[in-house]
XYZ file of C-alpha atoms in Angstrom:
98
model
C 11.896 -6.412 -6.937
C 13.650 -3.281 -5.757
C 12.363 -1.379 -2.844
C 11.566 1.583 -4.795
C 8.143 0.382 -5.964
C 7.493 2.598 -8.901
C 11.251 2.404 -10.138
C 10.015 1.919 -13.875
C 7.602 3.826 -15.839
C 4.911 1.284 -16.804
C 4.425 1.259 -20.870
C 0.813 2.659 -22.075
C -0.209 -0.856 -23.519
C 0.310 -2.562 -19.564
C -1.222 0.662 -18.165
C -4.373 0.086 -20.271
C -4.358 -3.474 -19.679
C -4.630 -2.648 -15.891
C -7.214 -0.199 -16.518
C -9.580 -2.176 -18.536
C -9.163 -4.899 -15.982
C -10.032 -2.798 -13.158
C -13.052 -1.275 -14.886
C -14.292 -5.021 -15.418
C -13.841 -5.686 -11.770
C -15.723 -2.864 -10.912
C -18.358 -2.912 -13.700
C -19.035 -6.395 -14.317
C -17.770 -8.380 -10.771
C -19.020 -5.198 -8.479
C -16.038 -5.720 -6.299
C -15.375 -3.315 -3.365
C -13.710 -0.047 -3.462
C -11.008 -1.786 -0.713
C -10.529 -4.766 -3.700
C -9.900 -2.454 -6.632
C -7.125 -0.293 -4.140
C -5.543 -3.602 -3.638
C -5.775 -4.817 -6.901
C -4.143 -1.705 -8.214
C -1.272 -1.779 -5.723
C -0.686 -5.523 -6.772
C -1.006 -5.199 -10.262
C 1.486 -2.611 -10.222
C 3.756 -4.272 -8.141
C 3.489 -7.340 -10.840
C 4.350 -4.392 -13.608
C 7.431 -3.561 -11.499
C 8.712 -6.906 -11.242
C 8.335 -7.517 -15.250
C 9.966 -4.454 -15.985
C 12.728 -5.062 -14.018
C 13.080 -8.213 -15.793
C 12.850 -6.530 -19.180
C 9.229 -7.933 -19.944
C 7.277 -4.962 -21.179
C 4.260 -7.169 -22.118
C 1.860 -9.078 -20.189
C 1.562 -11.449 -22.731
C 5.036 -12.472 -22.405
C 4.915 -13.227 -18.950
C 4.059 -16.720 -18.374
C 3.520 -19.281 -15.528
C 7.259 -19.243 -14.301
C 7.414 -15.493 -14.144
C 4.428 -15.565 -11.766
C 5.923 -17.980 -9.613
C 9.470 -15.797 -9.492
C 7.221 -12.997 -8.797
C 5.487 -14.596 -5.703
C 8.693 -16.161 -4.454
C 10.240 -12.622 -4.413
C 7.558 -11.403 -2.552
C 8.261 -14.048 0.340
C 11.859 -12.835 0.069
C 10.640 -9.568 0.940
C 9.003 -11.287 3.833
C 5.321 -11.028 2.987
C 2.902 -13.656 4.689
C 1.808 -16.582 3.164
C -1.790 -15.051 3.206
C -0.601 -11.827 1.315
C 1.103 -13.736 -1.110
C -1.967 -15.570 -1.942
C -3.850 -12.696 -2.621
C -1.068 -11.521 -4.968
C -1.453 -14.595 -6.723
C -5.069 -14.524 -6.740
C -5.192 -10.927 -8.404
C -2.404 -11.666 -10.876
C -4.311 -15.091 -11.838
C -7.503 -13.157 -12.308
C -5.628 -10.442 -14.536
C -4.244 -13.489 -17.206
C -7.503 -15.057 -17.252
C -9.035 -11.851 -17.888
C -6.252 -10.739 -20.568
C -6.160 -14.171 -22.192
């Protein structure tokens, strides 16, 4: 993942998937505004990681890609608790999608 978190333009389908998930967590799960902001940030970072790896559809991602994403966060110096929050977000997102 590059230092510039918005290097790639997120394709419309990926944006729509993220928006639908965020709407779901707000209306169905009743999560807070802070959680919404964190999930938005986390999913944008995850999207950028996938795009850097030539993946433009969440359906193409798999467990190994998620593991690579979390490993890259570790390389960037994120704490264990921060990486756990990213992982929880991405897991919830994939569970929602599939």
